[in-house]
Amino acid sequence: MDLMKRRSGGRPAGPHALLIGVLALGTTLLGGPAVASPAPTLHELASAQGRYFGSATDNSELSDAAYTAVLGSEFGQITPGNSMKWDTTEPVRGRFDFTKGDVITDFAREHGQSVRGHTLVWHSQLPSWVGALPQAEVEPAMVDHITEEATHYRGEVTAWDVVNEPFNEDGTFRSSPFHDAMGSDYIATALRAAHAADPEAKLYLNDYNIEGLGAKSDAMYALVSELLDEGVPLDGVGMQAHLAVQYGFPYEMRANMQRFADLGLDVAVTELDVRMQLPADTAKLATQSTYYQRVVEACLAVRRCVGVTVWDWTDKYSWVPSTFPGQGAANLYDESLLPKPALAAVRTALGEEDDGGGSGGTTLKALYRNNDSAVRDNQIKPGLQLVNTGGAAVSLQDVTVRYWFTGENGASTYSTWCDWSPLGCSTVTSRVAGSDPAAAGADHFLEVGFRSGSLAPGASTGEIQLRLNKTDWSNFDESDDYSRTGATSYADATKIAVYVDGELAWGVEP
Ligand code: G2I
C-alpha cells in the first residue's frame, strides 16, 4: 500500500476522510519511524473550500502507473485532453466511437472523480468531412453529433465544454464550418441540443485569453449576456488559462471572473498551465509559482468559481513543447513527476496549513544504482544518493530512507554495512526491519539514516555504498525485490522511500 493510494479513498474528501487516513496510517506502519498523517491532496484542500481541483489526462498516459497513482489520488476531477473530441468520436459521419472517452470515464468512476466533457463543437480536431459538407448540412450534422455524444455520456459527464474557442483575439467570431454555415447562432443551437440530450449537465462556453479584462473577454461577456437574455441554456464560462511567464499575468482576473459570476453564471478555470522559455531557471519557476497561486486565489475569491483544472499535472505529458518549440516546463510537477515550486504555491493558495514539523515543501529525491550483479548470492548491495531538489537546506538527522526486499529462508537476523560514503560511513546508520504488513517483494526493508549533516538546496549526499546479509550468510533471491532494479548507473528510484521527520517525502511505498 502506498500513501498515494491510501489518500485516494473516501471521496468526497473532508475532515472525516482525513481523520480516517490518519488512523489507518497509524496502524499500518510498524517497525519504523512513526509516519505522520499524509498531507491532504490538492482536491481535499480544494474541497475544503467548496471547489474541485482537477487535471486533464489522455488515454496513452493511463498505462503509466506512476502517473496514474498521482492522477487518481491528487485530483477530484479529470478532463479528457483529446478522447471526446469530434475527430475521435465521429471520424466518419454517423459512425460514433466512444471507446477512448469511456476509458476516461471508467477511470474517473473508479477514483471517485467527476468528468468535464471536452468538447462538443470546436473548429480544431474536426474530421475533414464536416468542413466538406454543403452549408445546409452543417447544422443537422452538428446537432446529431452533440445529441449522440451528450446522450452517451449522460450521467458520466458533469459539465460540457459545448463550444470551444469561438472567438478570435480581437473579439470577432472565429470562422469555422459552424460559423460559416449558421453565423453566431450556431452557439445557441449547440447549447440547446446539448441541454436536450443531457438536461443535468452544466453547459459551458470555453476559450483562452479570456481570463483577464480585454477585448476577447468583453466579446465573451457580450455573447453570454445575450444568450442568457434569450433564455438559452448556459451554466458557465470556462477560462482555459494557458499562461506564459513571458506574457504577464492576465489583467484583473478576479474582477473579470466576478463580472461573469454576477450574470448568474459559474466560472471554471479549465486548462491551467504556465509555460516558459526553456531552460527553466529559479527566477522563471518562481514567477510560474506566483501565476499558479494567483489563479487559484482569484478562483477562491469568486464564489461562483467552481474549480480549477490543470492541463495535465506533469511536464512529462504537456502539449506545450510540441506546439511552442523552445517552451515548456508549464506544469506543477516536472518530467520525472517530481513536485515543482508551483505545487507548494498552489497548496498554500488552497489554504494548506503549515504544520511546522512535517516535510511540508521538502523535496528530496533518491537515486539508486545496483552494485550487485548477482541476483542470487548472499548479499544485497544498493548504492544510494539523496538529492535536495527544494529551495531550503534539509537536516540529514531528520531523514530516513527505506529499501524493500524479501528475506527468503534462512536466518531472520541481518548485518548491515556502509562500505563507502563521502559523508563518512560513521555518520550513516543502517538496520534491517520486517515490514508489517508484508507486501509483495517487500517483507523486509533496509533503513538508512544519518547522525549529522545537512543537505543544501541542489546538493547531493554523493554515493552511499550499502550492503546487507543474513547472519547465517544464506542466499537471497533478489529478482522479486520491490526496490531493486538492474540500474548500473544512478537513476531516480521511486520504489525507494525517503522520509523527513517520518513523513513520506519521496517514493511510493509497497
Ligand atoms: O492546445 C492546448 C489546448 C487548448 N484548448 C483546447 C484543448 O483541447 C487543447 O488541448 C490540446 C491537447 O492537449 C493536445 O494533446 O489540443 C491539441 C490539439 O489541438 C492536442 O494535440 C494533439 C496533437 O496536435 C496531435 O498531433 C495528436 O494526434 O494531440 C493529438 C492526440 O495525442
Short mmCIF file of C-alpha atoms in Angstrom, two decimals, residues 103-469:
data_model
loop_
_atom_site.label_atom_id
_atom_site.label_comp_id
_atom_site.label_asym_id
_atom_site.label_seq_id
_atom_site.Cartn_x
_atom_site.Cartn_y
_atom_site.Cartn_z
CA VAL A 103 -11.78 4.60 -20.68
CA ILE A 104 -11.53 8.06 -19.14
CA THR A 105 -15.00 7.97 -17.54
CA ASP A 106 -14.23 4.46 -16.21
CA PHE A 107 -11.03 5.75 -14.61
CA ALA A 108 -12.95 8.65 -13.09
CA ARG A 109 -15.64 6.38 -11.68
CA GLU A 110 -13.04 4.07 -10.14
CA HIS A 111 -11.34 7.03 -8.49
CA GLY A 112 -14.41 8.97 -7.38
CA GLN A 113 -13.71 11.80 -9.82
CA SER A 114 -16.06 13.99 -11.82
CA VAL A 115 -15.50 14.47 -15.55
CA ARG A 116 -15.63 17.64 -17.62
CA GLY A 117 -16.56 16.70 -21.17
CA HIS A 118 -14.29 18.33 -23.74
CA THR A 119 -15.52 19.27 -26.30
CA LEU A 120 -18.64 19.01 -28.48
CA VAL A 121 -18.14 21.79 -31.06
CA TRP A 122 -14.69 23.11 -31.98
CA HIS A 123 -13.04 24.29 -35.18
CA SER A 124 -9.97 22.14 -34.46
CA GLN A 125 -9.54 18.35 -34.36
CA LEU A 126 -12.58 18.28 -36.58
CA PRO A 127 -12.74 15.46 -39.14
CA SER A 128 -12.46 16.74 -42.69
CA TRP A 129 -15.93 15.50 -43.64
CA VAL A 130 -17.53 18.26 -41.55
CA GLY A 131 -15.75 21.00 -43.47
CA ALA A 132 -16.72 19.35 -46.75
CA LEU A 133 -20.47 19.34 -46.00
CA PRO A 134 -22.79 21.56 -48.00
CA GLN A 135 -23.73 24.50 -45.74
CA ALA A 136 -27.29 23.31 -45.22
CA GLU A 137 -25.98 20.00 -43.83
CA VAL A 138 -23.75 21.50 -41.15
CA GLU A 139 -26.49 22.26 -38.63
CA PRO A 140 -28.10 18.79 -38.71
CA ALA A 141 -24.64 17.19 -38.53
CA MET A 142 -23.70 19.36 -35.55
CA VAL A 143 -26.96 18.65 -33.73
CA ASP A 144 -26.60 14.91 -34.39
CA HIS A 145 -23.07 14.93 -33.09
CA ILE A 146 -23.99 16.77 -29.91
CA THR A 147 -27.07 14.62 -29.36
CA GLU A 148 -25.22 11.32 -29.74
CA GLU A 149 -22.24 12.27 -27.64
CA ALA A 150 -24.04 14.08 -24.83
CA THR A 151 -26.59 11.26 -24.64
CA HIS A 152 -23.84 8.65 -24.49
CA TYR A 153 -22.17 10.42 -21.58
CA ARG A 154 -25.33 11.33 -19.68
CA GLY A 155 -24.70 10.67 -16.00
CA GLU A 156 -20.93 10.39 -16.57
CA VAL A 157 -20.03 13.92 -17.57
CA THR A 158 -20.99 16.63 -15.10
CA ALA A 159 -20.10 19.62 -17.30
CA TRP A 160 -19.58 20.03 -21.05
CA ASP A 161 -17.45 22.46 -22.95
CA VAL A 162 -20.23 22.68 -25.51
CA VAL A 163 -18.49 25.22 -27.72
CA ASN A 164 -14.74 25.66 -27.53
CA GLU A 165 -12.80 28.74 -28.62
CA PRO A 166 -15.49 30.66 -30.54
CA PHE A 167 -13.53 33.93 -30.65
CA ASN A 168 -10.57 35.49 -32.41
CA GLU A 169 -8.16 37.53 -30.30
CA ASP A 170 -9.87 40.81 -31.26
CA GLY A 171 -13.24 39.54 -30.08
CA THR A 172 -14.72 38.84 -33.51
CA PHE A 173 -16.24 35.43 -34.09
CA ARG A 174 -13.79 32.85 -35.35
CA SER A 175 -14.59 31.41 -38.71
CA SER A 176 -15.34 27.68 -38.67
CA PRO A 177 -17.63 25.36 -40.62
CA PHE A 178 -20.25 26.12 -37.96
CA HIS A 179 -19.94 29.90 -38.01
CA ASP A 180 -19.70 29.91 -41.78
CA ALA A 181 -22.96 27.96 -42.09
CA MET A 182 -25.04 29.41 -39.25
CA GLY A 183 -23.39 32.62 -38.14
CA SER A 184 -23.11 33.06 -34.37
CA ASP A 185 -26.49 31.34 -33.95
CA TYR A 186 -24.63 28.04 -34.02
CA ILE A 187 -23.70 28.64 -30.39
CA ALA A 188 -27.31 28.86 -29.14
CA THR A 189 -28.25 25.88 -31.33
CA ALA A 190 -25.40 23.83 -29.88
CA LEU A 191 -26.33 24.71 -26.28
CA ARG A 192 -30.00 23.82 -26.87
CA ALA A 193 -29.05 20.47 -28.42
CA ALA A 194 -26.72 19.65 -25.52
CA HIS A 195 -29.39 20.57 -22.98
CA ALA A 196 -31.97 18.40 -24.73
CA ALA A 197 -29.57 15.44 -24.71
CA ASP A 198 -28.42 15.86 -21.10
CA PRO A 199 -30.55 18.24 -19.03
CA GLU A 200 -28.42 17.60 -15.93
CA ALA A 201 -25.02 18.51 -17.33
CA LYS A 202 -23.66 22.00 -16.75
CA LEU A 203 -23.13 23.64 -20.11
CA TYR A 204 -20.12 25.86 -20.74
CA LEU A 205 -18.53 28.03 -23.38
CA ASN A 206 -14.77 27.71 -23.12
CA ASP A 207 -11.96 29.88 -24.50
CA TYR A 208 -8.38 31.04 -23.91
CA ASN A 209 -7.16 34.57 -23.34
CA ILE A 210 -10.44 35.49 -21.68
CA GLU A 211 -9.01 35.21 -18.16
CA GLY A 212 -8.40 38.92 -17.82
CA LEU A 213 -10.31 42.03 -18.83
CA GLY A 214 -9.84 42.77 -22.52
CA ALA A 215 -11.38 42.69 -25.99
CA LYS A 216 -11.74 38.92 -26.12
CA SER A 217 -13.31 38.57 -22.67
CA ASP A 218 -15.57 41.56 -23.47
CA ALA A 219 -16.78 39.63 -26.52
CA MET A 220 -17.45 36.54 -24.41
CA TYR A 221 -19.24 38.71 -21.85
CA ALA A 222 -21.46 40.25 -24.55
CA LEU A 223 -22.21 36.83 -26.03
CA VAL A 224 -23.19 35.14 -22.78
CA SER A 225 -25.25 38.16 -21.70
CA GLU A 226 -27.24 37.88 -24.90
CA LEU A 227 -27.64 34.10 -24.62
CA LEU A 228 -28.95 34.44 -21.07
CA ASP A 229 -31.36 37.21 -22.17
CA GLU A 230 -32.69 34.86 -24.82
CA GLY A 231 -33.17 32.05 -22.34
CA VAL A 232 -30.59 29.79 -23.96
CA PRO A 233 -29.43 27.05 -21.57
CA LEU A 234 -25.99 28.09 -20.37
CA ASP A 235 -24.42 27.45 -16.97
CA GLY A 236 -20.89 28.68 -17.13
CA VAL A 237 -17.83 30.12 -18.77
CA GLY A 238 -14.60 28.16 -18.91
CA MET A 239 -11.38 30.14 -18.83
CA GLN A 240 -8.63 27.93 -20.17
CA ALA A 241 -5.73 29.87 -18.63
CA HIS A 242 -2.83 28.74 -20.80
CA LEU A 243 -0.48 31.33 -19.34
CA ALA A 244 3.17 32.11 -20.05
CA VAL A 245 5.62 33.80 -17.68
CA GLN A 246 6.93 35.98 -20.54
CA TYR A 247 3.49 37.44 -21.33
CA GLY A 248 2.50 38.62 -17.89
CA PHE A 249 -0.45 37.74 -15.71
CA PRO A 250 -3.99 38.30 -17.06
CA TYR A 251 -5.24 41.79 -16.26
CA GLU A 252 -7.74 41.89 -13.38
CA MET A 253 -8.53 38.19 -13.44
CA ARG A 254 -10.63 38.22 -10.30
CA ALA A 255 -12.72 41.18 -11.44
CA ASN A 256 -13.20 39.53 -14.82
CA MET A 257 -14.38 36.30 -13.22
CA GLN A 258 -16.67 38.26 -10.95
CA ARG A 259 -18.46 40.03 -13.80
CA PHE A 260 -19.40 36.67 -15.33
CA ALA A 261 -20.47 35.38 -11.92
CA ASP A 262 -22.62 38.46 -11.48
CA LEU A 263 -24.61 37.37 -14.54
CA GLY A 264 -25.53 34.23 -12.61
CA LEU A 265 -23.01 32.01 -14.36
CA ASP A 266 -20.49 29.60 -12.96
CA VAL A 267 -16.86 30.17 -13.84
CA ALA A 268 -14.23 27.44 -14.10
CA VAL A 269 -10.52 27.53 -14.77
CA THR A 270 -10.41 24.71 -17.27
CA GLU A 271 -6.90 24.22 -18.70
CA LEU A 272 -4.39 25.95 -16.44
CA ASP A 273 -0.70 25.78 -17.24
CA VAL A 274 2.11 28.33 -17.15
CA ARG A 275 4.79 27.85 -19.77
CA MET A 276 8.19 29.50 -20.09
CA GLN A 277 11.08 29.78 -22.49
CA LEU A 278 13.42 26.86 -21.79
CA PRO A 279 15.66 26.26 -20.00
CA ALA A 280 13.74 26.79 -16.81
CA ASP A 281 15.59 28.61 -14.06
CA THR A 282 14.89 29.60 -10.50
CA ALA A 283 13.52 33.02 -11.43
CA LYS A 284 11.13 31.69 -14.08
CA LEU A 285 9.95 28.91 -11.80
CA ALA A 286 9.32 31.49 -9.09
CA THR A 287 7.25 33.62 -11.48
CA GLN A 288 5.39 30.50 -12.55
CA SER A 289 4.60 29.74 -8.90
CA THR A 290 3.10 33.16 -8.37
CA TYR A 291 0.95 32.80 -11.52
CA TYR A 292 -0.43 29.45 -10.38
CA GLN A 293 -1.01 30.87 -6.94
CA ARG A 294 -2.79 33.96 -8.24
CA VAL A 295 -5.11 31.92 -10.46
CA VAL A 296 -6.14 29.76 -7.51
CA GLU A 297 -6.56 32.82 -5.32
CA ALA A 298 -8.73 34.50 -7.95
CA CYS A 299 -10.96 31.43 -8.17
CA LEU A 300 -11.30 31.21 -4.40
CA ALA A 301 -12.21 34.90 -4.24
CA VAL A 302 -15.18 34.45 -6.58
CA ARG A 303 -17.98 32.41 -5.07
CA ARG A 304 -19.21 31.16 -8.45
CA CYS A 305 -15.77 29.90 -9.49
CA VAL A 306 -16.35 26.17 -9.10
CA GLY A 307 -12.86 24.76 -9.54
CA VAL A 308 -9.51 24.65 -11.23
CA THR A 309 -8.29 22.10 -13.77
CA VAL A 310 -4.63 21.94 -14.76
CA TRP A 311 -3.88 20.94 -18.37
CA ASP A 312 -2.18 17.89 -17.09
CA TRP A 313 -0.15 17.94 -13.95
CA THR A 314 3.30 16.90 -15.17
CA ASP A 315 5.70 18.33 -17.73
CA LYS A 316 6.06 14.73 -18.94
CA TYR A 317 2.73 14.95 -20.78
CA SER A 318 2.44 18.63 -21.63
CA TRP A 319 1.14 19.79 -25.01
CA VAL A 320 3.42 22.86 -24.85
CA PRO A 321 6.82 21.74 -26.24
CA SER A 322 5.36 20.38 -29.48
CA THR A 323 3.19 23.46 -30.05
CA PHE A 324 5.66 26.13 -28.91
CA PRO A 325 9.15 24.85 -29.73
CA GLY A 326 11.64 26.00 -27.12
CA GLN A 327 8.97 26.47 -24.46
CA GLY A 328 7.76 24.13 -21.76
CA ALA A 329 8.09 23.35 -18.04
CA ALA A 330 4.48 24.52 -17.76
CA ASN A 331 3.10 22.13 -15.15
CA LEU A 332 3.09 21.57 -11.39
CA TYR A 333 5.39 18.54 -11.49
CA ASP A 334 8.47 18.05 -13.64
CA GLU A 335 9.11 15.37 -16.25
CA SER A 336 10.22 12.92 -13.55
CA LEU A 337 6.90 13.52 -11.76
CA LEU A 338 8.65 15.47 -9.01
CA PRO A 339 6.91 18.48 -7.45
CA LYS A 340 7.98 21.91 -8.65
CA PRO A 341 7.81 25.08 -6.54
CA ALA A 342 4.43 25.89 -8.14
CA LEU A 343 2.87 22.88 -6.43
CA ALA A 344 3.67 24.23 -2.99
CA ALA A 345 2.35 27.63 -4.10
CA VAL A 346 -0.95 26.09 -5.18
CA ARG A 347 -1.24 24.15 -1.95
CA THR A 348 -0.63 27.30 0.02
CA ALA A 349 -3.21 29.19 -2.04
CA LEU A 350 -5.68 26.39 -1.35
CA GLY A 351 -5.22 27.05 2.34
CA GLU A 352 -2.85 24.30 3.37
CA GLU A 353 -1.72 24.93 6.88
CA ASP A 354 1.93 24.58 7.59
CA ASP A 355 2.11 22.02 10.39
CA GLY A 356 5.56 23.23 11.29
CA GLY A 357 7.11 19.82 11.73
CA GLY A 358 6.17 17.93 8.62
CA SER A 359 8.13 17.58 5.43
CA GLY A 360 5.86 20.28 4.01
CA GLY A 361 7.54 21.63 0.93
CA THR A 362 10.59 19.44 1.37
CA THR A 363 11.72 17.98 -1.88
CA LEU A 364 14.29 15.25 -1.65
CA LYS A 365 14.82 12.51 -4.11
CA ALA A 366 16.54 9.14 -4.02
CA LEU A 367 18.80 7.88 -6.76
CA TYR A 368 19.80 4.26 -6.83
CA ARG A 369 22.34 2.03 -8.52
CA ASN A 370 22.57 -1.73 -8.12
CA ASN A 371 26.13 -2.50 -7.01
CA ASP A 372 25.49 -6.25 -7.07
CA SER A 373 25.47 -8.02 -10.41
CA ALA A 374 24.43 -11.37 -8.86
CA VAL A 375 20.70 -11.81 -8.34
CA ARG A 376 21.26 -14.96 -6.24
CA ASP A 377 24.04 -14.65 -3.72
CA ASN A 378 24.33 -13.92 -0.03
CA GLN A 379 24.46 -10.11 -0.14
CA ILE A 380 22.37 -7.20 -1.34
CA LYS A 381 24.35 -4.10 -2.34
CA PRO A 382 22.32 -0.98 -3.01
CA GLY A 383 24.08 2.25 -3.91
CA LEU A 384 22.09 5.32 -2.84
CA GLN A 385 22.29 9.07 -3.28
CA LEU A 386 19.92 11.67 -1.92
CA VAL A 387 19.49 14.99 -3.72
CA ASN A 388 17.83 18.07 -2.27
CA THR A 389 15.64 19.37 -5.09
CA GLY A 390 13.96 22.02 -2.92
CA GLY A 391 14.84 25.56 -2.03
CA ALA A 392 15.78 25.05 1.64
CA ALA A 393 18.51 23.10 3.38
CA VAL A 394 17.49 19.76 4.87
CA SER A 395 18.96 18.45 8.12
CA LEU A 396 20.06 14.89 7.45
CA GLN A 397 19.27 13.84 11.00
CA ASP A 398 15.60 14.21 10.08
CA VAL A 399 15.94 11.94 7.04
CA THR A 400 15.48 8.18 6.72
CA VAL A 401 15.47 6.03 3.61
CA ARG A 402 13.90 2.62 3.05
CA TYR A 403 14.90 -0.04 0.54
CA TRP A 404 12.48 -3.02 0.46
CA PHE A 405 13.48 -6.60 -0.28
CA THR A 406 12.50 -10.18 0.54
CA GLY A 407 14.45 -12.19 3.10
CA GLU A 408 13.68 -15.71 1.82
CA ASN A 409 14.51 -18.69 4.03
CA GLY A 410 17.37 -18.77 6.47
CA ALA A 411 18.23 -16.53 9.39
CA SER A 412 15.84 -13.74 10.26
CA THR A 413 18.64 -11.60 11.63
CA TYR A 414 20.77 -9.34 9.48
CA SER A 415 24.03 -7.45 9.37
CA THR A 416 24.23 -4.15 7.52
CA TRP A 417 27.28 -2.28 6.31
CA CYS A 418 28.17 1.09 4.89
CA ASP A 419 31.20 0.45 2.67
CA TRP A 420 31.78 3.98 1.46
CA SER A 421 30.25 7.42 1.62
CA PRO A 422 31.76 10.88 1.08
CA LEU A 423 29.87 11.88 4.26
CA GLY A 424 31.92 9.28 6.12
CA CYS A 425 30.33 5.94 6.96
CA SER A 426 30.42 6.84 10.64
CA THR A 427 27.63 9.36 10.01
CA VAL A 428 25.47 6.77 8.21
CA THR A 429 23.24 4.43 10.20
CA SER A 430 21.61 1.32 8.81
CA ARG A 431 19.43 -1.52 10.01
CA VAL A 432 17.02 -4.13 8.66
CA ALA A 433 13.44 -4.41 9.92
CA GLY A 434 10.44 -6.53 8.99
CA SER A 435 7.60 -4.85 7.10
CA ASP A 436 4.25 -5.13 8.78
CA PRO A 437 2.15 -5.89 6.88
CA ALA A 438 4.48 -7.55 4.37
CA ALA A 439 3.76 -6.62 0.79
CA ALA A 440 4.83 -8.49 -2.33
CA GLY A 441 8.60 -8.31 -2.75
CA ALA A 442 8.87 -6.38 0.47
CA ASP A 443 8.80 -8.41 3.68
CA HIS A 444 11.87 -6.53 4.95
CA PHE A 445 13.47 -3.17 4.44
CA LEU A 446 16.89 -1.70 4.86
CA GLU A 447 16.57 1.61 6.67
CA VAL A 448 19.31 4.17 6.31
CA GLY A 449 19.68 7.26 8.49
CA PHE A 450 22.23 9.95 9.32
CA ARG A 451 23.80 11.05 12.58
CA SER A 452 24.56 14.57 11.38
CA GLY A 453 24.98 16.80 8.37
CA SER A 454 22.83 18.98 6.23
CA LEU A 455 21.99 18.98 2.55
CA ALA A 456 21.97 22.41 0.89
CA PRO A 457 19.48 23.17 -1.92
CA GLY A 458 20.64 21.31 -5.01
CA ALA A 459 23.23 19.29 -3.07
CA SER A 460 23.68 15.53 -3.15
CA THR A 461 24.91 13.20 -0.41
CA GLY A 462 27.08 11.56 -3.04
CA GLU A 463 27.14 7.81 -3.33
CA ILE A 464 26.46 5.76 -0.22
CA GLN A 465 27.53 2.17 -0.81
CA LEU A 466 25.44 -0.15 1.33
CA ARG A 467 25.50 -3.86 1.86
CA LEU A 468 23.49 -6.34 3.89
CA ASN A 469 23.49 -10.08 4.58
#
